[in-house]
Coordinates of C-alpha atoms and ligand atoms in Angstrom, one line a residue:
M612 CA 41.1 27.5 -9.3
Q613 CA 39.5 24.9 -11.5
A614 CA 36.8 23.3 -10.8
P615 CA 37.3 19.9 -9.6
T616 CA 36.4 16.5 -12.0
I617 CA 33.5 14.8 -10.7
G618 CA 32.7 12.1 -12.9
G619 CA 34.4 13.0 -15.7
V620 CA 32.7 16.3 -15.3
R621 CA 33.9 19.9 -14.4
L622 CA 31.6 20.7 -11.5
P623 CA 32.0 22.9 -8.1
R624 CA 32.0 20.6 -5.4
G625 CA 29.6 21.3 -2.2
N626 CA 30.3 21.6 1.0
G627 CA 27.1 19.3 2.6
E628 CA 25.0 21.9 1.9
A629 CA 21.4 21.0 2.4
V630 CA 19.1 20.6 -1.0
R631 CA 15.0 20.1 -0.5
L632 CA 13.7 18.4 -3.2
P633 CA 9.6 18.0 -3.6
R634 CA 9.4 14.1 -4.5
G635 CA 8.8 14.0 -8.3
A636 CA 11.8 16.4 -8.9
S637 CA 13.8 16.0 -11.7
L638 CA 17.7 16.4 -12.3
A639 CA 17.0 19.3 -13.5
D640 CA 15.3 21.5 -10.7
F641 CA 18.3 19.9 -8.4
A642 CA 20.6 21.7 -11.5
E643 CA 19.0 25.1 -11.1
R644 CA 19.3 24.7 -7.1
I645 CA 22.7 24.2 -7.5
D646 CA 23.1 25.9 -10.4
V647 CA 24.9 24.1 -12.4
D648 CA 23.6 22.9 -16.3
P649 CA 21.8 19.6 -15.9
A650 CA 23.4 18.5 -18.9
Q651 CA 26.3 17.7 -16.5
L652 CA 24.2 16.4 -13.9
V653 CA 23.1 13.8 -16.8
Q654 CA 26.5 13.2 -17.2
V655 CA 27.7 12.6 -13.8
L656 CA 24.2 10.6 -12.9
F657 CA 25.2 8.4 -16.1
G658 CA 29.1 7.5 -15.4
L659 CA 27.5 6.5 -11.4
G660 CA 25.4 3.6 -13.7
E661 CA 21.5 5.2 -14.1
M662 CA 20.6 6.8 -17.3
V663 CA 17.7 9.5 -17.0
T664 CA 17.1 12.1 -18.9
A665 CA 17.0 16.0 -17.3
T666 CA 13.8 16.5 -17.2
Q667 CA 12.2 12.6 -15.9
S668 CA 11.4 12.6 -12.4
V669 CA 14.4 11.0 -10.3
D670 CA 13.4 8.6 -7.1
E671 CA 14.8 9.7 -3.5
D672 CA 17.6 7.2 -3.3
T673 CA 19.1 8.3 -6.9
F674 CA 19.1 12.0 -5.4
R675 CA 20.9 10.7 -2.6
L676 CA 23.7 8.9 -4.8
L677 CA 24.1 12.3 -7.2
G678 CA 24.2 14.4 -3.6
E679 CA 26.5 12.5 -2.3
E680 CA 28.6 12.6 -5.6
L681 CA 28.5 15.7 -5.6
G682 CA 28.7 16.8 -2.1
Y683 CA 25.0 17.6 -0.5
E684 CA 23.1 17.2 1.2
I685 CA 19.4 15.8 0.2
Q686 CA 16.3 16.5 1.9
M687 CA 13.5 15.0 0.1
V688 CA 10.8 17.2 1.6
S689 CA 8.2 15.1 3.3
P690 CA 3.8 14.8 1.7
E691 CA 2.7 16.5 4.2
D692 CA 5.6 19.5 4.3
E693 CA 4.9 19.6 0.3
D694 CA 1.0 20.2 0.8
R695 CA 1.5 22.4 3.1
E696 CA 3.9 24.7 1.6
L697 CA 1.6 24.2 -1.6
L698 CA -1.2 25.6 0.9
E699 CA 0.5 28.0 1.8
S700 CA 1.6 29.8 -1.4
F701 CA -2.5 30.2 -1.4
D702 CA -2.4 31.7 1.9
I703 CA -4.1 28.9 3.8
D704 CA -2.7 27.5 7.1
F705 CA -4.7 24.3 7.2
D706 CA -4.1 24.0 11.4
A707 CA -4.4 28.0 12.0
E708 CA -5.8 28.7 15.6
E709 CA -9.2 28.9 15.4
G710 CA -9.9 32.3 17.0
D711 CA -10.3 33.1 21.4
E712 CA -12.3 30.7 24.1
D713 CA -15.5 33.6 22.5
A714 CA -15.4 32.1 18.9
L715 CA -15.5 28.2 20.2
A716 CA -17.8 26.1 20.8
A717 CA -18.8 22.9 22.0
R718 CA -18.9 20.0 19.5
P719 CA -20.0 16.6 19.6
P720 CA -17.5 13.8 20.3
V721 CA -16.8 11.9 17.2
V722 CA -17.0 7.7 18.2
T723 CA -15.3 4.5 16.3
V724 CA -16.5 1.0 17.3
M725 CA -13.7 -1.3 17.4
G726 CA -13.0 -4.6 18.8
H727 CA -12.1 -8.2 18.1
V728 CA -13.5 -9.5 15.2
D729 CA -17.7 -11.4 16.3
H730 CA -17.6 -9.6 19.7
G731 CA -20.3 -7.5 17.7
K732 CA -19.2 -4.4 16.5
T733 CA -22.1 -4.0 13.4
K734 CA -24.5 -5.2 15.6
L735 CA -23.9 -2.5 18.1
L736 CA -23.7 -0.2 15.3
D737 CA -27.2 -1.1 14.3
A738 CA -28.9 -1.1 18.3
I739 CA -27.0 2.8 18.3
R740 CA -28.6 3.6 15.6
K741 CA -31.9 2.0 16.2
E742 CA -32.4 3.0 19.8
N743 CA -32.0 6.8 18.7
I744 CA -34.5 7.4 16.0
V745 CA -35.1 11.0 16.5
E746 CA -39.2 11.0 16.9
S747 CA -39.5 12.4 13.5
E748 CA -37.5 9.7 11.0
A749 CA -39.6 7.2 12.0
G750 CA -38.4 5.4 8.9
G751 CA -34.4 5.5 10.7
I752 CA -31.6 5.5 9.2
T753 CA -31.8 4.6 5.1
Q754 CA -28.5 5.6 3.9
H755 CA -25.0 4.0 5.1
I756 CA -23.0 7.3 4.3
G757 CA -20.1 6.0 6.6
A758 CA -21.2 7.9 9.7
Y759 CA -24.2 9.0 11.1
Q760 CA -25.3 11.1 14.4
V761 CA -27.5 9.8 17.3
S762 CA -29.0 12.4 19.8
V763 CA -28.7 11.9 23.8
E764 CA -30.9 13.5 26.5
H765 CA -28.2 13.8 29.0
D766 CA -29.0 15.8 32.4
G767 CA -32.1 17.3 30.9
E768 CA -30.3 18.2 28.0
Q769 CA -29.9 16.7 24.1
R770 CA -26.7 16.3 23.1
A771 CA -25.5 14.6 19.4
I772 CA -22.7 11.2 18.9
T773 CA -21.4 11.2 15.5
F774 CA -20.5 7.7 15.2
I775 CA -18.0 7.0 11.8
D776 CA -20.0 3.8 10.9
T777 CA -16.9 1.1 10.0
P778 CA -16.3 -1.5 12.4
G779 CA -13.2 -2.1 12.5
H780 CA -9.7 -0.6 12.6
E781 CA -8.6 0.1 8.8
A782 CA -10.7 3.3 8.7
F783 CA -8.9 4.5 12.1
T784 CA -5.6 3.0 11.3
A785 CA -5.7 4.2 7.8
M786 CA -6.6 7.7 8.7
R787 CA -4.2 8.5 11.0
A788 CA -1.7 7.2 8.5
R789 CA -2.3 10.2 6.5
G790 CA -2.0 12.4 9.8
A791 CA -6.3 12.8 10.1
Q792 CA -7.3 12.5 13.6
V793 CA -10.9 12.3 13.4
T794 CA -11.8 9.7 16.2
D795 CA -12.8 11.5 19.8
I796 CA -13.3 8.4 21.6
V797 CA -13.2 5.0 21.2
I798 CA -15.8 2.1 21.9
L799 CA -13.5 -1.2 22.7
V800 CA -16.1 -3.9 22.1
V801 CA -15.7 -7.4 24.7
A802 CA -17.5 -10.3 23.9
A803 CA -18.0 -11.0 27.9
D804 CA -18.7 -15.0 26.0
D805 CA -15.1 -15.3 24.8
G806 CA -12.8 -12.4 26.5
V807 CA -9.7 -10.4 25.6
M808 CA -8.4 -11.4 22.3
P809 CA -5.0 -10.6 20.2
Q810 CA -8.0 -7.7 18.0
T811 CA -8.7 -6.3 21.2
I812 CA -5.5 -5.1 21.9
E813 CA -4.4 -4.3 18.7
A814 CA -8.1 -1.9 18.9
L815 CA -6.5 -1.1 22.5
N816 CA -2.8 -0.3 21.4
H817 CA -4.2 2.1 18.6
A818 CA -6.4 4.0 20.7
Q819 CA -3.5 4.1 23.1
A820 CA -0.9 5.4 20.6
A821 CA -3.3 7.7 19.6
G822 CA -4.2 9.5 23.0
V823 CA -8.0 8.6 22.4
P824 CA -10.1 7.5 25.3
I825 CA -11.2 4.5 25.6
V826 CA -15.0 3.3 27.0
V827 CA -15.5 -0.3 26.9
A828 CA -18.5 -1.8 25.9
V829 CA -18.5 -5.6 27.6
N830 CA -21.2 -7.3 25.1
K831 CA -23.3 -10.3 25.2
I832 CA -24.5 -10.3 28.2
D833 CA -27.3 -12.0 27.6
V834 CA -25.6 -15.1 26.5
E835 CA -25.1 -18.3 28.9
G836 CA -21.7 -18.3 30.3
A837 CA -20.8 -14.9 29.6
N838 CA -18.2 -13.5 33.0
P839 CA -18.5 -9.4 32.2
A840 CA -16.2 -9.7 35.4
K841 CA -13.3 -12.1 33.8
I842 CA -13.6 -8.9 30.5
R843 CA -12.8 -5.8 33.5
Q844 CA -10.1 -8.3 35.2
Q845 CA -8.1 -9.0 32.6
L846 CA -8.2 -5.6 31.2
T847 CA -6.5 -4.4 33.9
E848 CA -3.2 -6.3 32.7
Y849 CA -3.0 -3.0 29.2
N850 CA -3.9 0.0 32.0
L851 CA -7.9 0.0 31.5
V852 CA -9.2 0.0 34.7
A853 CA -12.6 -0.1 35.4
E854 CA -13.9 3.0 37.4
E855 CA -15.8 0.8 40.2
Y856 CA -12.3 -1.0 40.5
G857 CA -11.0 2.8 41.6
G858 CA -9.6 3.6 37.2
D859 CA -10.9 6.3 35.5
T860 CA -12.4 4.1 32.7
M861 CA -15.7 3.3 32.1
F862 CA -17.1 -0.1 31.7
V863 CA -20.5 -0.6 30.3
D864 CA -22.0 -4.3 30.6
V865 CA -24.2 -4.7 27.0
A866 CA -26.4 -7.2 24.9
A867 CA -26.5 -5.2 21.2
K868 CA -28.7 -8.3 19.4
P869 CA -30.9 -7.6 21.8
G870 CA -30.3 -3.3 22.5
L871 CA -29.2 -3.9 26.5
N872 CA -28.3 -1.1 28.4
I873 CA -27.2 0.6 24.5
D874 CA -28.4 4.2 26.4
K875 CA -26.2 3.7 29.6
L876 CA -23.7 2.9 26.5
L877 CA -24.1 6.3 25.3
E878 CA -24.1 7.9 28.6
A879 CA -20.5 6.5 28.8
V880 CA -19.8 8.2 25.6
L881 CA -21.0 11.8 26.6
L882 CA -19.2 11.7 30.7
T883 CA -16.4 10.3 29.2
A884 CA -16.2 13.0 26.3
D885 CA -16.7 15.5 29.1
A886 CA -14.5 14.1 31.9
A887 CA -11.6 13.8 29.9
L888 CA -11.6 16.3 26.5
D889 CA -12.5 19.5 26.0
L890 CA -14.3 19.7 22.6
R891 CA -14.9 22.5 21.0
A892 CA -14.9 24.0 17.7
N893 CA -15.2 27.5 16.5
P894 CA -18.5 27.2 14.0
D895 CA -17.8 31.1 12.1
M896 CA -15.2 30.3 9.7
P897 CA -14.6 28.1 6.1
A898 CA -15.3 24.8 6.6
R899 CA -12.5 22.1 6.9
G900 CA -12.2 18.6 8.3
V901 CA -11.9 15.2 6.5
A902 CA -13.3 12.9 4.1
I903 CA -14.0 9.3 5.7
E904 CA -15.7 7.4 2.6
G905 CA -15.9 7.9 -1.4
H906 CA -17.4 6.5 -3.5
L907 CA -19.0 7.0 -7.6
D908 CA -22.4 7.4 -7.1
R909 CA -23.6 6.0 -11.0
G910 CA -27.0 8.6 -10.9
R911 CA -24.8 11.4 -8.6
G912 CA -20.9 10.6 -9.5
P913 CA -18.2 11.4 -7.2
V914 CA -20.3 11.3 -3.6
A915 CA -17.6 11.4 -0.1
T916 CA -19.4 11.9 3.6
V917 CA -17.0 14.3 5.0
L918 CA -16.8 15.0 8.7
V919 CA -16.7 18.9 9.1
Q920 CA -14.2 19.5 12.0
R921 CA -14.2 22.8 12.4
G922 CA -16.8 26.4 10.4
T923 CA -19.9 25.5 8.9
L924 CA -20.1 24.0 5.4
R925 CA -23.1 24.8 3.2
P926 CA -24.2 23.8 -0.8
G927 CA -22.7 26.3 -2.8
D928 CA -19.4 26.5 -1.2
A929 CA -16.1 26.1 -2.6
I930 CA -15.0 22.6 -1.4
V931 CA -11.6 20.7 -2.5
T932 CA -10.3 17.5 -1.3
G933 CA -7.0 15.7 -1.2
Q934 CA -7.1 15.7 -4.9
S935 CA -10.9 16.4 -5.8
Y936 CA -13.0 19.6 -5.5
G937 CA -16.1 21.7 -7.0
R938 CA -18.9 23.0 -5.5
V939 CA -20.9 21.8 -2.8
R940 CA -24.3 21.5 -5.0
A941 CA -26.1 19.1 -2.5
M942 CA -25.8 17.9 1.3
L943 CA -27.4 15.1 2.3
D944 CA -27.8 13.3 5.9
E945 CA -27.7 9.7 6.8
Y946 CA -31.7 9.9 6.6
G947 CA -31.3 11.0 2.4
K948 CA -32.3 14.3 3.5
P949 CA -30.7 17.2 2.1
V950 CA -29.0 19.6 5.1
E951 CA -28.6 23.1 4.8
E952 CA -25.4 23.4 7.4
A953 CA -23.0 21.3 9.0
K954 CA -20.8 22.2 11.6
P955 CA -18.1 20.7 13.8
S956 CA -18.7 17.3 14.3
R957 CA -21.0 16.7 11.7
P958 CA -20.7 14.0 9.1
V959 CA -22.7 14.9 5.2
L960 CA -22.7 13.1 2.3
V961 CA -21.6 15.8 -0.4
L962 CA -22.4 16.2 -4.0
G963 CA -21.1 17.8 -7.0
L964 CA -17.2 16.8 -6.2
T965 CA -14.9 16.0 -9.4
A966 CA -13.8 13.3 -8.3
V967 CA -13.6 11.0 -5.4
P968 CA -11.7 11.7 -2.7
G969 CA -9.6 8.8 -0.7
A970 CA -10.5 8.2 2.8
G971 CA -8.8 10.4 5.7
D972 CA -8.3 13.0 2.8
K973 CA -8.3 16.4 4.2
F974 CA -11.1 18.7 3.2
L975 CA -11.2 22.5 2.9
V976 CA -13.4 25.5 1.7
A977 CA -11.9 27.3 -0.5
D978 CA -12.4 31.2 -1.2
D979 CA -13.5 30.7 -5.0
D980 CA -14.3 28.0 -7.3
R981 CA -11.0 28.8 -8.8
T982 CA -8.8 28.7 -5.5
A983 CA -10.5 25.4 -5.1
R984 CA -9.4 24.2 -8.7
Q985 CA -6.3 25.2 -8.8
I986 CA -5.6 23.2 -4.9
A987 CA -6.2 20.1 -6.3
E988 CA -4.8 20.3 -9.5
K989 CA -1.4 20.9 -7.9
R990 CA -2.4 17.9 -5.6
E991 CA -2.7 16.0 -8.8
A992 CA 0.7 17.1 -10.1
M993 CA 2.3 16.6 -7.1
E994 CA 1.2 13.0 -6.8
R995 CA 2.0 12.4 -10.5
N996 CA 5.2 13.7 -10.3
A997 CA 6.1 11.7 -7.1
A998 CA 4.7 8.5 -8.5
L999 CA 6.0 9.3 -11.1
A1000 CA 9.4 8.6 -9.9
K1001 CA 8.9 5.6 -8.1
A1002 CA 8.0 4.0 -10.9
R1003 CA 10.8 5.1 -13.4
K1004 CA 12.6 2.2 -13.9
R1005 CA 15.6 2.2 -13.0
V1006 CA 17.4 1.8 -16.3
T1007 CA 21.2 0.9 -14.7
L1008 CA 24.9 -0.4 -17.0
E1009 CA 24.3 -3.2 -14.7
S1010 CA 21.3 -4.0 -15.3
F1011 CA 21.9 -3.7 -19.3
M1012 CA 25.1 -6.0 -18.2
A1013 CA 23.4 -9.1 -16.0
E1014 CA 19.6 -9.6 -15.8
S1015 CA 18.3 -8.5 -13.0
K1016 CA 17.5 -10.5 -9.8
V1017 CA 14.5 -9.8 -8.6
E1018 CA 11.1 -9.4 -11.0
T1019 CA 8.8 -7.1 -10.1
L1020 CA 4.7 -7.0 -10.6
N1021 CA 3.7 -3.4 -10.8
L1022 CA 0.3 -2.5 -10.2
I1023 CA -2.5 0.1 -10.3
L1024 CA -5.2 -0.5 -8.5
K1025 CA -8.3 1.3 -8.9
G1026 CA -11.9 0.9 -7.0
D1027 CA -15.3 2.3 -7.0
V1028 CA -14.8 2.4 -3.2
S1029 CA -11.7 3.8 -1.1
G1030 CA -12.2 1.2 1.5
S1031 CA -12.4 -1.6 -1.6
V1032 CA -9.5 0.0 -2.5
E1033 CA -7.2 0.1 0.9
A1034 CA -8.9 -4.2 1.4
L1035 CA -7.4 -4.9 -1.9
E1036 CA -3.9 -3.7 -1.7
D1037 CA -3.9 -4.9 2.2
A1038 CA -4.7 -8.8 1.1
L1039 CA -2.4 -8.1 -1.9
L1040 CA 1.0 -7.1 0.0
K1041 CA -0.2 -10.6 2.4
I1042 CA 0.8 -12.8 -1.0
D1043 CA 4.1 -14.2 0.5
V1044 CA 5.4 -15.5 -2.3
G1045 CA 9.5 -15.2 -1.1
D1046 CA 12.0 -13.3 -2.3
E1047 CA 12.5 -13.4 -6.2
V1048 CA 9.4 -11.8 -7.0
N1049 CA 8.4 -8.4 -5.6
L1050 CA 4.6 -7.2 -5.8
N1051 CA 4.9 -3.3 -5.8
I1052 CA 1.8 -1.6 -5.9
I1053 CA 2.9 2.1 -7.6
H1054 CA -0.4 3.9 -7.7
R1055 CA -3.8 3.2 -6.3
G1056 CA -7.0 5.6 -6.7
V1057 CA -11.1 6.2 -6.2
G1058 CA -12.9 5.8 -9.2
A1059 CA -13.3 4.9 -13.2
I1060 CA -10.3 3.6 -14.7
T1061 CA -8.3 7.1 -16.4
A1062 CA -5.6 8.0 -19.2
N1063 CA -3.5 8.8 -16.1
D1064 CA -3.4 5.3 -15.0
V1065 CA -3.5 4.1 -18.4
N1066 CA 0.4 6.3 -18.6
L1067 CA 1.4 5.5 -15.4
A1068 CA 1.1 1.9 -16.1
S1069 CA 2.5 1.2 -19.8
I1070 CA 5.9 3.6 -18.4
D1071 CA 6.4 1.1 -15.8
Q1072 CA 4.8 -2.2 -17.4
G1073 CA 2.3 -2.0 -15.0
I1074 CA -0.8 -4.2 -15.2
I1075 CA -4.3 -1.9 -14.0
I1076 CA -7.1 -3.7 -11.8
G1077 CA -10.4 -2.5 -11.4
F1078 CA -12.4 -3.4 -9.5
N1079 CA -16.2 -2.5 -10.0
V1080 CA -14.9 0.3 -12.6
R1081 CA -14.1 0.2 -15.8
P1082 CA -12.0 2.7 -18.2
Q1083 CA -13.0 6.3 -18.2
S1084 CA -14.4 6.8 -22.1
R1085 CA -13.3 4.5 -24.4
T1086 CA -10.0 6.9 -25.4
V1087 CA -8.5 5.5 -22.2
E1088 CA -9.8 2.0 -23.5
D1089 CA -8.4 2.6 -26.9
L1090 CA -5.0 3.9 -25.2
A1091 CA -4.5 1.0 -22.9
D1092 CA -3.8 -1.1 -26.1
R1093 CA -2.4 1.3 -28.2
E1094 CA -0.1 1.1 -25.4
G1095 CA -0.3 -2.6 -24.7
V1096 CA -1.3 -2.0 -21.2
E1097 CA -3.4 -4.7 -19.5
I1098 CA -6.7 -4.1 -17.2
R1099 CA -8.1 -7.2 -15.3
Y1100 CA -11.4 -6.4 -13.9
Y1101 CA -12.8 -7.8 -10.9
S1102 CA -15.6 -8.0 -8.5
V1103 CA -14.1 -10.2 -5.7
I1104 CA -12.0 -9.1 -3.6
Y1105 CA -11.0 -13.3 -3.6
A1106 CA -10.4 -13.6 -7.6
A1107 CA -8.5 -10.7 -7.9
I1108 CA -5.9 -12.5 -5.1
E1109 CA -6.2 -15.4 -6.4
E1110 CA -5.0 -14.4 -9.9
I1111 CA -2.4 -12.0 -8.7
E1112 CA -0.9 -14.6 -6.9
A1113 CA -1.3 -17.2 -9.8
A1114 CA 0.4 -14.2 -12.1
L1115 CA 2.6 -13.6 -9.4
K1116 CA 4.3 -17.3 -9.4
G1117 CA 4.0 -17.2 -13.2
M1118 CA 6.6 -14.6 -12.6
L1119 CA 8.9 -17.0 -10.5
K1120 CA 11.9 -17.7 -11.9
P1121 CA 12.0 -21.9 -12.4
E1122 CA 14.2 -23.4 -9.7
F1123 CA 16.5 -25.9 -11.5
E1124 CA 17.8 -28.6 -9.4
E1125 CA 20.5 -31.2 -10.8
V1126 CA 19.8 -34.2 -11.5
Q1127 CA 22.2 -37.0 -11.8
L1128 CA 22.8 -39.0 -15.0
G1129 CA 26.0 -41.3 -14.3
T1130 CA 29.4 -41.5 -14.4
A1131 CA 32.2 -43.0 -16.6
E1132 CA 35.5 -43.2 -15.6
I1133 CA 38.3 -42.7 -18.1
R1134 CA 41.1 -45.7 -19.0
E1135 CA 42.8 -44.1 -21.3
V1136 CA 43.9 -40.7 -23.1
F1137 CA 43.9 -40.3 -27.1
R1138 CA 45.2 -36.8 -28.4
S1139 CA 44.3 -35.8 -31.3
S1140 CA 45.5 -32.4 -33.1
R1141 CA 42.5 -32.3 -34.5
I1142 CA 40.0 -32.5 -31.7
G1143 CA 41.7 -32.2 -28.8
N1144 CA 41.9 -34.6 -26.3
I1145 CA 39.8 -37.7 -26.6
A1146 CA 38.5 -39.5 -23.1
G1147 CA 38.1 -43.4 -23.5
C1148 CA 36.0 -44.2 -20.6
M1149 CA 34.0 -47.4 -18.9
V1150 CA 30.2 -45.7 -17.9
T1151 CA 30.3 -47.3 -14.3
D1152 CA 26.9 -46.3 -13.7
G1153 CA 24.3 -44.4 -15.5
I1154 CA 24.2 -43.2 -18.9
M1155 CA 26.7 -41.2 -21.0
R1156 CA 24.3 -38.0 -22.9
R1157 CA 25.7 -36.3 -25.5
N1158 CA 25.2 -32.7 -24.7
A1159 CA 24.7 -33.2 -21.0
S1160 CA 26.7 -31.0 -18.4
A1161 CA 29.6 -32.9 -17.4
R1162 CA 32.0 -32.1 -14.5
L1163 CA 35.7 -33.4 -14.4
V1164 CA 36.4 -35.0 -10.7
R1165 CA 40.1 -36.1 -9.9
D1166 CA 40.6 -38.5 -6.6
G1167 CA 37.4 -36.9 -5.3
V1168 CA 38.0 -33.3 -6.1
V1169 CA 36.3 -31.3 -9.4
V1170 CA 38.6 -30.2 -11.4
G1171 CA 36.2 -29.3 -13.9
E1172 CA 33.1 -27.5 -13.9
G1173 CA 30.8 -26.5 -15.8
L1174 CA 32.0 -28.8 -19.3
T1175 CA 29.4 -30.4 -22.1
I1176 CA 29.6 -33.6 -23.5
V1177 CA 30.7 -32.3 -26.9
S1178 CA 31.4 -35.7 -29.2
L1179 CA 29.8 -38.9 -27.9
R1180 CA 31.5 -42.4 -29.7
R1181 CA 31.4 -46.0 -29.7
E1182 CA 33.4 -47.5 -31.8
K1183 CA 33.7 -45.1 -34.5
D1184 CA 29.7 -44.1 -34.8
D1185 CA 28.7 -41.2 -33.5
V1186 CA 26.1 -41.8 -30.8
T1187 CA 23.7 -40.1 -28.0
E1188 CA 23.2 -42.8 -25.7
V1189 CA 26.0 -45.0 -23.9
R1190 CA 24.8 -47.1 -21.3
D1191 CA 26.9 -47.9 -17.8
G1192 CA 29.0 -51.6 -18.5
F1193 CA 29.8 -50.1 -22.3
E1194 CA 33.2 -48.1 -23.3
C1195 CA 32.7 -44.9 -25.1
G1196 CA 35.3 -42.0 -26.4
I1197 CA 34.2 -38.7 -25.3
S1198 CA 35.1 -35.8 -25.8
L1199 CA 35.0 -32.0 -23.6
G1200 CA 35.8 -30.1 -26.0
S1201 CA 38.0 -27.2 -25.4
F1202 CA 38.6 -29.3 -22.0
N1203 CA 41.4 -31.0 -22.2
D1204 CA 43.1 -31.4 -18.7
I1205 CA 41.9 -35.1 -18.8
K1206 CA 44.0 -37.6 -17.1
V1207 CA 43.6 -41.1 -17.0
G1208 CA 41.7 -42.7 -13.7
D1209 CA 39.8 -39.1 -13.9
R1210 CA 36.1 -39.9 -13.7
I1211 CA 33.2 -37.8 -16.3
E1212 CA 30.0 -37.2 -13.9
T1213 CA 27.1 -36.0 -16.6
Y1214 CA 24.1 -34.2 -15.2
E1215 CA 21.4 -32.2 -16.4
M1216 CA 19.4 -29.3 -14.9
K1217 CA 16.0 -30.3 -14.4
E1218 CA 13.2 -27.6 -13.7
K1219 CA 11.7 -27.8 -10.2
P1220 CA 8.0 -27.9 -9.6
R1221 CA 6.5 -24.8 -7.4
G1222 CA 4.7 -25.5 -4.5
Ligands
GDP1449 P1 -18.3 -8.4 14.2 O1 -17.3 -8.5 13.6 O2 -17.6 -7.3 16.0 O3 -17.9 -6.7 13.6 O4 -19.4 -8.6 14.9 P2 -20.9 -8.6 14.0 O5 -21.6 -7.9 14.9 O6 -20.8 -9.0 13.2 O7 -21.5 -9.6 15.3 C1 -20.9 -11.1 15.5 C2 -21.9 -12.3 16.3 O8 -22.4 -12.1 17.4 C3 -23.4 -11.6 15.0 O9 -23.9 -13.4 14.7 C4 -24.2 -10.9 16.5 O10 -25.3 -11.3 16.1 C5 -23.4 -12.0 17.5 N1 -23.8 -10.8 18.4 C6 -23.7 -9.5 18.3 N2 -23.7 -9.5 20.2 C7 -24.6 -9.6 20.3 C8 -25.3 -9.9 21.7 O11 -25.3 -8.6 22.2 N3 -25.8 -11.0 21.9 C9 -25.3 -12.1 20.9 N4 -26.8 -13.2 21.6 N5 -25.5 -12.1 20.2 C10 -24.7 -10.8 19.5

């Protein structure tokens, strides 16, 4: 039996079989899976109005369209699965069991401080840092590496607690969004002089959704009018019932500014950890964990703070985190001191990476440098393909015929630290200029602007935003020049937002509104075989103007629309304008359906200023 014809191409039809494709796959990849000639798929897709070459990365929507046409169910592999499969190909299972009971050792809890703005998160993190200066570290914590560890005496035992040193919810949610759960316990700060506020509830929701126990720090009890009991009362509505009210949440009254009861708060963290969590990990395996912060250090190159979650990290380890890899050259703690071993829950600043990882990128130690490099390179290739698929301008037959209705500003964001890139992205996505203009962030990352960024931008006519970063080299700058890619540099987020907003407004197609010019009544119709019918009119209102837009109204009904005053005469003379109260001859060009008694209305389209 002959294969049926699909879109003019002879192709065997599927029976709804599933075809799994990675992000950034091409028609050639699809063709290989279903054993057909890629050229045929190009042709079928062309028939569907999309022009794509066989090796171009194609987006999910296009694959689905093609799949429907050919009788296959397209399943795009999720980024998480893709990465899992990648690691499997290196015989690595990131989430493998850590070993039996004997292999596990207690590890410190990792704490994130959240709460409403101005309720004292930053002050509290400061106070905790000061409270716990280890004797020998008289200078205190000098380096902000994104996390720090304090040591607390509890039941006659010295115990450590790790604090993520970024107040606010962004870090917490950004990491969760990437599937990285770093936080064991949330300290929810609520100012006793203010009470439960929107971000208090937001923080609480994030923590509860992640199943993370909460310790409430009722802050600013030194302020007059502070009412800690009211906070306890308010929070019962959100299922946070204080222990003294018969619930299981610990509330501690503190004052971060004068440093009051900080020790009690730390104790509550340990008590909660012991009661609610089984915090153990295997320290005797190659280290794994999460990058919580990264930046480009002028002297030291890319540096990243990683939190070890299992195993022990040591200098010399071959590490890969996201698309960045390297051999750990040195590890530093929050005192700027070298660290020889980082065990579970220990945050350290790692030197020796090739690039800056993103907040939330998981890291692992590979068997050797080569493996680490290969994993990073494969990830980079996967990301590039996925970005290309997303960025590929959909050249459709339709868009050839009609101009697209939506204008899109494509942006690539590069910044010096992951936090600022995320903040900038968040703020940019909040710019609202209506439905006609889209802002599309096709790629983001930390570090210098690379040739890869420029290539991406040139494919989709994007603009590159460099936030405190510059092109990697002269070559990259030249490439941008050659490709006509604009790079804009900023060091202040607000400046970037303002300019982008202005650019978006500039991209808005002008909105036009109709402005009435005048009305004329047809008193007589002159027929001319040469130039068609001419309307002998009396201008009853406003003016008639040559080349103005016009419509013809008969008995109150528009019978001709989109017409033009092709010629306008007074007596025998061609004129440009005739005012009301005067007679004139009007030709509407090829439109000849005019009758005595009809009205000709003229109007102009004027650009409406944008608000
Ligand atoms: P964040 O926005 O939650 O990080 O809040 P901050 O830590 O920046 O604190 C906001 C303001 O409250 C600052 O002016 C602090 O000095 C002040 N503040 C924080 N904690 C206390 C406190 O315990 N007592 C008093 N009186 N003021 C505090």
